[in-house]
DNA sequence: AATTCCGGAGAACAGTTGTTAACTGGATGA
DNA sequence: TCATCCAGTTAACAACTGTTCTCCGGAATT
């Protein structure tokens, strides 16, 4: 199935990944528009000019980071939303909490650059989020509760859920940033997020009244 | 009432405002963490060192911009949310649309720096948004619909509304950024935002079932 | 075995950055 | 009127930036 790469290609991908990792680390404390090319190469331990072998610019690197951060998340969201009944919200909140705990830098990057100063990156994130919304809409459409709904309203609801997920992720992130990261604080965020989603679901149930 | 400032103080405030204006303009295409001190002074037409007479750093300037962008908005939000009945949502959406049209750069700045790379600015925005949420909660508490609600749930609902307002503002902004800003597109955003808020309100009405 | 390919190194470019110190000249207050 | 204040200036600092061109050495290809 997977063709074994030559020594050359393998090494190249390795350095490329080193660039992504280093950049992601540096972006914990600044935004992409202030990330310097030399800064990244220095962190990787490589000559400045080596950067151009992998990326056209830091904006280009940013777009690659968007794919890394969100690309592999689609199936997880899909299966989570596919869960029926009251468990759906519980699982969704847990998914978010776990993902933020496992990949805080990725989440921070997305939250930061969604409205950030680099246009191509903003667009890449917007496109990915639109994909999420579309996938959520498709799953919601399978629900018996979706009977009588038109596509526009379902997509509107899907966007509401997706935005809510992002807000929740960002709140979990702040939880980790606090000087004394407490489990209690995290529980509170989960509690509030769960109730907000429940409230939205309630609105959904009575939409056609 | 208002004490007339001396020539000196008046001139100083004038230059300070020039700094804020110039910075806001520059921040349309980058984030605060990449905004250079010299860049701003150049735009104002003043020596680099003059900057220090007004701000400790660009982060300091950013905090001042947060106050300028959100400080005067509290009464407007308050009176809008104070509106009772079905008109509340309509007026809220119109308030957002008008405000974005009147002060796009301010809105962009807030959306961008809310999760941006400069900690003091993030905190300033977070505090202001918490104030908004608290004020919205206080207004919602006056509703007859709020009977039986506890304070935590009301605050949760208020946060939901505030976040929703910000998302809507950001969407209106994208509307202006598009190559061909059309009234139709703006209407669509208003339409979706209105429905989302209606759905949330529906959920609110059935919360205590 | 000989040749091409190509990721990375090295040096140099002009231009930029934040911050310091000492200064000028008009407004301010005694 | 005279001394003080203080917003803004000038000059200089070392450090940093993105980008170009030339080169090297090992992998890949023939």
PDB file of C-alpha atoms (C1' of nucleotides) in Angstrom, chain A residues 6-8 35-39 42 48-49 52, chain D residues 16-23 25-28:
ATOM      1  CA  UNK A   6      13.809   6.985  -0.347  1.00  0.00           C
ATOM      2  CA  UNK A   7      16.339   8.147   2.239  1.00  0.00           C
ATOM      3  CA  UNK A   8      16.205  11.575   0.696  1.00  0.00           C
ATOM      4  CA  UNK A  35       6.777  34.839  13.365  1.00  0.00           C
ATOM      5  CA  UNK A  36      10.154  35.292  11.712  1.00  0.00           C
ATOM      6  CA  UNK A  37      11.636  32.903   9.213  1.00  0.00           C
ATOM      7  CA  UNK A  38      15.040  33.047  10.902  1.00  0.00           C
ATOM      8  CA  UNK A  39      13.397  32.527  14.263  1.00  0.00           C
ATOM      9  CA  UNK A  42      17.156  28.886  14.589  1.00  0.00           C
ATOM     10  CA  UNK A  48      17.924  30.230   7.368  1.00  0.00           C
ATOM     11  CA  UNK A  49      18.019  29.407   3.692  1.00  0.00           C
ATOM     12  CA  UNK A  52      12.841  27.910   1.386  1.00  0.00           C
TER      13      UNK A  52
ATOM     14  C1'  DC D  16      17.801  41.547  14.030  1.00  0.00           C
ATOM     15  C1'  DT D  17      15.129  40.775   9.586  1.00  0.00           C
ATOM     16  C1'  DG D  18      14.056  38.432   4.487  1.00  0.00           C
ATOM     17  C1'  DT D  19      16.354  37.297   0.333  1.00  0.00           C
ATOM     18  C1'  DT D  20      20.046  36.519  -3.180  1.00  0.00           C
ATOM     19  C1'  DC D  21      23.851  33.809  -4.963  1.00  0.00           C
ATOM     20  C1'  DT D  22      27.331  30.362  -4.724  1.00  0.00           C
ATOM     21  C1'  DC D  23      28.835  26.242  -3.065  1.00  0.00           C
ATOM     22  C1'  DG D  25      28.311  16.356  -0.432  1.00  0.00           C
ATOM     23  C1'  DG D  26      25.577  12.492  -0.318  1.00  0.00           C
ATOM     24  C1'  DA D  27      21.470  10.251  -2.494  1.00  0.00           C
ATOM     25  C1'  DA D  28      19.367   8.952  -6.816  1.00  0.00           C
TER      26       DA D  28
END
